[in-house]
PDB file of C-alpha atoms in Angstrom:
ATOM      1  CA  UNK A   1     100.288  93.253 103.117  1.00 87.00           C
ATOM      2  CA  UNK A   2     101.448  92.597 106.693  1.00 85.00           C
ATOM      3  CA  UNK A   3     104.905  91.583 105.432  1.00 89.00           C
ATOM      4  CA  UNK A   4     105.159  94.806 103.388  1.00 93.00           C
ATOM      5  CA  UNK A   5     104.096  96.774 106.463  1.00 93.00           C
ATOM      6  CA  UNK A   6     106.779  94.993 108.504  1.00 92.00           C
ATOM      7  CA  UNK A   7     109.447  95.851 105.929  1.00 94.00           C
ATOM      8  CA  UNK A   8     108.246  99.471 105.909  1.00 95.00           C
ATOM      9  CA  UNK A   9     108.406  99.520 109.723  1.00 94.00           C
ATOM     10  CA  UNK A  10     112.010  98.279 109.626  1.00 92.00           C
ATOM     11  CA  UNK A  11     112.935 100.953 107.090  1.00 95.00           C
ATOM     12  CA  UNK A  12     111.216 103.630 109.146  1.00 95.00           C
ATOM     13  CA  UNK A  13     112.964 102.415 112.293  1.00 92.00           C
ATOM     14  CA  UNK A  14     116.399 102.460 110.634  1.00 93.00           C
ATOM     15  CA  UNK A  15     115.840 105.973 109.276  1.00 94.00           C
ATOM     16  CA  UNK A  16     114.410 107.062 112.623  1.00 93.00           C
ATOM     17  CA  UNK A  17     117.529 105.887 114.456  1.00 91.00           C
ATOM     18  CA  UNK A  18     119.739 107.928 112.122  1.00 92.00           C
ATOM     19  CA  UNK A  19     117.361 110.907 112.373  1.00 92.00           C
ATOM     20  CA  UNK A  20     117.148 110.765 116.185  1.00 92.00           C
ATOM     21  CA  UNK A  21     120.886 110.470 116.749  1.00 92.00           C
ATOM     22  CA  UNK A  22     121.970 113.110 114.235  1.00 90.00           C
ATOM     23  CA  UNK A  23     119.089 115.403 115.198  1.00 88.00           C
ATOM     24  CA  UNK A  24     120.006 115.197 118.872  1.00 90.00           C
ATOM     25  CA  UNK A  25     123.635 115.977 118.069  1.00 91.00           C
ATOM     26  CA  UNK A  26     122.511 118.987 116.003  1.00 86.00           C
ATOM     27  CA  UNK A  27     120.177 120.219 118.746  1.00 85.00           C
ATOM     28  CA  UNK A  28     122.959 119.894 121.318  1.00 88.00           C
ATOM     29  CA  UNK A  29     125.247 121.966 119.094  1.00 83.00           C
ATOM     30  CA  UNK A  30     127.738 119.108 118.757  1.00 85.00           C
ATOM     31  CA  UNK A  31     127.225 118.481 115.045  1.00 78.00           C
ATOM     32  CA  UNK A  32     126.707 120.820 112.151  1.00 71.00           C
ATOM     33  CA  UNK A  33     126.518 120.358 108.410  1.00 64.00           C
ATOM     34  CA  UNK A  34     125.070 117.512 106.385  1.00 62.00           C
ATOM     35  CA  UNK A  35     121.674 119.170 106.550  1.00 70.00           C
ATOM     36  CA  UNK A  36     120.717 118.557 102.902  1.00 76.00           C
ATOM     37  CA  UNK A  37     121.380 114.823 103.136  1.00 79.00           C
ATOM     38  CA  UNK A  38     119.640 114.543 106.510  1.00 80.00           C
ATOM     39  CA  UNK A  39     116.699 116.558 105.196  1.00 83.00           C
ATOM     40  CA  UNK A  40     116.289 114.151 102.266  1.00 89.00           C
ATOM     41  CA  UNK A  41     116.422 111.192 104.674  1.00 90.00           C
ATOM     42  CA  UNK A  42     113.765 112.859 106.829  1.00 90.00           C
ATOM     43  CA  UNK A  43     111.412 113.337 103.879  1.00 92.00           C
ATOM     44  CA  UNK A  44     111.996 109.743 102.722  1.00 95.00           C
ATOM     45  CA  UNK A  45     111.171 108.588 106.244  1.00 95.00           C
ATOM     46  CA  UNK A  46     108.005 110.700 106.225  1.00 95.00           C
ATOM     47  CA  UNK A  47     106.970 109.108 102.920  1.00 96.00           C
ATOM     48  CA  UNK A  48     107.505 105.622 104.372  1.00 97.00           C
ATOM     49  CA  UNK A  49     105.488 106.641 107.430  1.00 97.00           C
ATOM     50  CA  UNK A  50     102.587 107.725 105.210  1.00 96.00           C
ATOM     51  CA  UNK A  51     102.640 104.309 103.470  1.00 97.00           C
ATOM     52  CA  UNK A  52     102.833 102.575 106.863  1.00 97.00           C
ATOM     53  CA  UNK A  53      99.831 104.579 108.106  1.00 96.00           C
ATOM     54  CA  UNK A  54      97.776 103.748 104.999  1.00 97.00           C
ATOM     55  CA  UNK A  55      98.465 100.027 105.330  1.00 96.00           C
ATOM     56  CA  UNK A  56      97.901 100.094 109.109  1.00 95.00           C
ATOM     57  CA  UNK A  57      94.561 101.882 108.701  1.00 96.00           C
ATOM     58  CA  UNK A  58      93.470  99.278 106.133  1.00 96.00           C
ATOM     59  CA  UNK A  59      94.475  96.409 108.431  1.00 93.00           C
ATOM     60  CA  UNK A  60      92.729  98.066 111.389  1.00 93.00           C
ATOM     61  CA  UNK A  61      89.536  98.587 109.383  1.00 94.00           C
ATOM     62  CA  UNK A  62      89.641  94.918 108.322  1.00 93.00           C
ATOM     63  CA  UNK A  63      89.981  93.912 111.973  1.00 89.00           C
ATOM     64  CA  UNK A  64      87.116  96.160 113.104  1.00 89.00           C
ATOM     65  CA  UNK A  65      84.897  94.766 110.330  1.00 92.00           C
ATOM     66  CA  UNK A  66      85.729  91.221 111.478  1.00 89.00           C
ATOM     67  CA  UNK A  67      84.910  92.193 115.067  1.00 86.00           C
ATOM     68  CA  UNK A  68      81.552  93.620 113.971  1.00 87.00           C
ATOM     69  CA  UNK A  69      80.756  90.458 112.006  1.00 90.00           C
ATOM     70  CA  UNK A  70      81.662  88.231 114.938  1.00 86.00           C
ATOM     71  CA  UNK A  71      79.641  90.450 117.295  1.00 82.00           C
ATOM     72  CA  UNK A  72      82.306  89.969 119.928  1.00 78.00           C
ATOM     73  CA  UNK A  73      85.005  92.583 120.430  1.00 75.00           C
ATOM     74  CA  UNK A  74      87.061  90.882 123.148  1.00 78.00           C
ATOM     75  CA  UNK A  75      88.327  94.363 124.048  1.00 75.00           C
ATOM     76  CA  UNK A  76      89.846  93.157 127.281  1.00 75.00           C
ATOM     77  CA  UNK A  77      91.836  90.455 125.473  1.00 77.00           C
ATOM     78  CA  UNK A  78      92.898  92.836 122.695  1.00 84.00           C
ATOM     79  CA  UNK A  79      94.220  95.734 124.778  1.00 90.00           C
ATOM     80  CA  UNK A  80      97.696  95.458 123.241  1.00 90.00           C
ATOM     81  CA  UNK A  81      96.158  95.686 119.751  1.00 89.00           C
ATOM     82  CA  UNK A  82      94.416  98.934 120.733  1.00 90.00           C
ATOM     83  CA  UNK A  83      97.533 100.286 122.494  1.00 93.00           C
ATOM     84  CA  UNK A  84      99.399  99.849 119.203  1.00 94.00           C
ATOM     85  CA  UNK A  85      96.689 101.707 117.253  1.00 94.00           C
ATOM     86  CA  UNK A  86      96.201 104.508 119.784  1.00 95.00           C
ATOM     87  CA  UNK A  87      99.952 105.043 120.221  1.00 96.00           C
ATOM     88  CA  UNK A  88     100.242 105.164 116.416  1.00 96.00           C
ATOM     89  CA  UNK A  89      97.634 107.937 116.325  1.00 96.00           C
ATOM     90  CA  UNK A  90      99.534 109.809 119.038  1.00 97.00           C
ATOM     91  CA  UNK A  91     102.753 109.435 117.057  1.00 96.00           C
ATOM     92  CA  UNK A  92     101.021 110.874 113.968  1.00 96.00           C
ATOM     93  CA  UNK A  93      99.793 113.898 115.929  1.00 96.00           C
ATOM     94  CA  UNK A  94     103.228 114.593 117.383  1.00 96.00           C
ATOM     95  CA  UNK A  95     105.003 114.012 114.043  1.00 95.00           C
ATOM     96  CA  UNK A  96     102.847 116.769 112.572  1.00 94.00           C
ATOM     97  CA  UNK A  97     103.908 119.007 115.484  1.00 93.00           C
ATOM     98  CA  UNK A  98     107.543 117.986 114.935  1.00 92.00           C
ATOM     99  CA  UNK A  99     107.470 118.827 111.223  1.00 90.00           C
ATOM    100  CA  UNK A 100     105.784 122.182 111.889  1.00 89.00           C
ATOM    101  CA  UNK A 101     108.192 123.095 114.698  1.00 87.00           C
ATOM    102  CA  UNK A 102     111.342 122.043 112.854  1.00 82.00           C
ATOM    103  CA  UNK A 103     110.653 123.901 109.641  1.00 78.00           C
ATOM    104  CA  UNK A 104     113.572 126.091 110.639  1.00 67.00           C
ATOM    105  CA  UNK A 105     116.641 127.105 108.747  1.00 64.00           C
ATOM    106  CA  UNK A 106     120.338 126.384 108.880  1.00 60.00           C
ATOM    107  CA  UNK A 107     122.512 129.435 109.527  1.00 63.00           C
ATOM    108  CA  UNK A 108     126.277 129.016 109.562  1.00 61.00           C
ATOM    109  CA  UNK A 109     125.921 125.322 110.440  1.00 55.00           C
ATOM    110  CA  UNK A 110     123.555 126.029 113.348  1.00 58.00           C
ATOM    111  CA  UNK A 111     119.917 125.043 113.184  1.00 60.00           C
ATOM    112  CA  UNK A 112     117.557 127.940 113.966  1.00 66.00           C
ATOM    113  CA  UNK A 113     113.851 127.786 114.704  1.00 72.00           C
ATOM    114  CA  UNK A 114     111.329 130.581 114.824  1.00 69.00           C
ATOM    115  CA  UNK A 115     110.224 129.510 118.303  1.00 78.00           C
ATOM    116  CA  UNK A 116     111.114 126.760 120.778  1.00 81.00           C
ATOM    117  CA  UNK A 117     109.558 127.323 124.170  1.00 85.00           C
ATOM    118  CA  UNK A 118     107.784 125.159 126.758  1.00 88.00           C
ATOM    119  CA  UNK A 119     104.870 124.040 124.562  1.00 92.00           C
ATOM    120  CA  UNK A 120     107.203 123.025 121.746  1.00 90.00           C
ATOM    121  CA  UNK A 121     109.434 121.132 124.182  1.00 89.00           C
ATOM    122  CA  UNK A 122     106.407 119.364 125.675  1.00 94.00           C
ATOM    123  CA  UNK A 123     105.182 118.213 122.249  1.00 94.00           C
ATOM    124  CA  UNK A 124     108.626 116.871 121.394  1.00 92.00           C
ATOM    125  CA  UNK A 125     108.980 114.992 124.684  1.00 93.00           C
ATOM    126  CA  UNK A 126     105.492 113.556 124.073  1.00 95.00           C
ATOM    127  CA  UNK A 127     106.669 112.543 120.592  1.00 95.00           C
ATOM    128  CA  UNK A 128     109.593 110.650 122.117  1.00 91.00           C
ATOM    129  CA  UNK A 129     107.335 108.962 124.688  1.00 93.00           C
ATOM    130  CA  UNK A 130     104.630 108.014 122.182  1.00 95.00           C
ATOM    131  CA  UNK A 131     107.266 106.708 119.766  1.00 93.00           C
ATOM    132  CA  UNK A 132     108.834 104.659 122.548  1.00 89.00           C
ATOM    133  CA  UNK A 133     105.465 103.137 123.451  1.00 93.00           C
ATOM    134  CA  UNK A 134     104.569 102.504 119.804  1.00 94.00           C
ATOM    135  CA  UNK A 135     107.901 100.954 118.842  1.00 90.00           C
ATOM    136  CA  UNK A 136     108.309  98.886 122.002  1.00 87.00           C
ATOM    137  CA  UNK A 137     104.751  97.526 121.825  1.00 90.00           C
ATOM    138  CA  UNK A 138     105.303  96.542 118.193  1.00 91.00           C
ATOM    139  CA  UNK A 139     108.770  94.949 118.343  1.00 87.00           C
ATOM    140  CA  UNK A 140     107.514  91.428 119.020  1.00 85.00           C
ATOM    141  CA  UNK A 141     104.941  91.305 116.184  1.00 86.00           C
ATOM    142  CA  UNK A 142     107.475  92.956 113.876  1.00 87.00           C
ATOM    143  CA  UNK A 143     110.037  90.263 114.600  1.00 85.00           C
ATOM    144  CA  UNK A 144     107.409  87.570 114.088  1.00 85.00           C
ATOM    145  CA  UNK A 145     106.356  89.132 110.769  1.00 85.00           C
ATOM    146  CA  UNK A 146     109.979  89.175 109.628  1.00 83.00           C
ATOM    147  CA  UNK A 147     110.393  85.501 110.529  1.00 83.00           C
ATOM    148  CA  UNK A 148     112.738  85.845 113.496  1.00 81.00           C
ATOM    149  CA  UNK A 149     112.455  82.492 115.253  1.00 77.00           C
ATOM    150  CA  UNK A 150     114.178  83.058 118.571  1.00 76.00           C
ATOM    151  CA  UNK A 151     113.607  86.665 119.389  1.00 73.00           C
ATOM    152  CA  UNK A 152     113.816  86.852 123.174  1.00 77.00           C
ATOM    153  CA  UNK A 153     117.457  88.025 123.213  1.00 77.00           C
ATOM    154  CA  UNK A 154     116.966  90.178 120.113  1.00 78.00           C
ATOM    155  CA  UNK A 155     113.876  91.735 121.690  1.00 80.00           C
ATOM    156  CA  UNK A 156     115.735  92.682 124.852  1.00 85.00           C
ATOM    157  CA  UNK A 157     118.674  94.050 122.832  1.00 85.00           C
ATOM    158  CA  UNK A 158     116.331  96.088 120.613  1.00 83.00           C
ATOM    159  CA  UNK A 159     114.505  97.465 123.646  1.00 85.00           C
ATOM    160  CA  UNK A 160     117.805  98.495 125.246  1.00 90.00           C
ATOM    161  CA  UNK A 161     119.087 100.228 122.095  1.00 90.00           C
ATOM    162  CA  UNK A 162     115.774 101.991 121.495  1.00 88.00           C
ATOM    163  CA  UNK A 163     115.548 103.090 125.123  1.00 90.00           C
ATOM    164  CA  UNK A 164     119.022 104.634 125.014  1.00 93.00           C
ATOM    165  CA  UNK A 165     118.293 106.407 121.717  1.00 93.00           C
ATOM    166  CA  UNK A 166     114.936 107.702 122.993  1.00 89.00           C
ATOM    167  CA  UNK A 167     116.648 109.015 126.123  1.00 93.00           C
ATOM    168  CA  UNK A 168     119.314 110.652 123.944  1.00 94.00           C
ATOM    169  CA  UNK A 169     116.672 112.246 121.676  1.00 91.00           C
ATOM    170  CA  UNK A 170     114.740 113.550 124.695  1.00 90.00           C
ATOM    171  CA  UNK A 171     117.970 114.972 126.103  1.00 93.00           C
ATOM    172  CA  UNK A 172     118.637 116.647 122.752  1.00 91.00           C
ATOM    173  CA  UNK A 173     115.262 118.413 122.871  1.00 89.00           C
ATOM    174  CA  UNK A 174     115.800 119.431 126.510  1.00 91.00           C
ATOM    175  CA  UNK A 175     119.304 120.777 125.842  1.00 91.00           C
ATOM    176  CA  UNK A 176     118.062 122.698 122.808  1.00 87.00           C
ATOM    177  CA  UNK A 177     115.271 124.172 124.928  1.00 87.00           C
ATOM    178  CA  UNK A 178     117.812 125.190 127.578  1.00 90.00           C
ATOM    179  CA  UNK A 179     120.081 126.723 124.921  1.00 85.00           C
ATOM    180  CA  UNK A 180     117.090 128.568 123.442  1.00 79.00           C
ATOM    181  CA  UNK A 181     115.637 129.855 126.718  1.00 81.00           C
ATOM    182  CA  UNK A 182     118.476 130.049 129.238  1.00 81.00           C
ATOM    183  CA  UNK A 183     121.776 130.640 127.457  1.00 70.00           C
TER     184      UNK A 183
END
């Protein structure tokens, strides 16, 4: 089940990278069109996320049951485990906000929302931050689950790429907010 979850995580990550880059370009007004294809990819990604959540909840419950049986939580030693779970919950909350906010429409190649003000911007920046924390805290176990032997260089490369894309996505939200509220 962990291997399946790792494969799902890789699929989600690949789709997320496409979604983040193209979404940021759309929000910046640089790219238009392709909405139907990108929408399908988004819904596929959401479906994979739901499967990932189901498996992750099952694995977390199994771990909590084992902790209860052992009568020793070792919370201090397992902080990273709990960071991964808590950041995953935060991601879920902000994904729901993201889906609700971006249920807009495409008019003449431009994406239009009903509302995008400070609260909406804040939730999207928090989505980027919680995703960054969740992905970066899970890269090492993901690579181990996928059988990557020497992952130090790959880990640093992945962190660099993800950091740049997260910065780009955050900039996309900020530019869209500026376009919505200032220009």
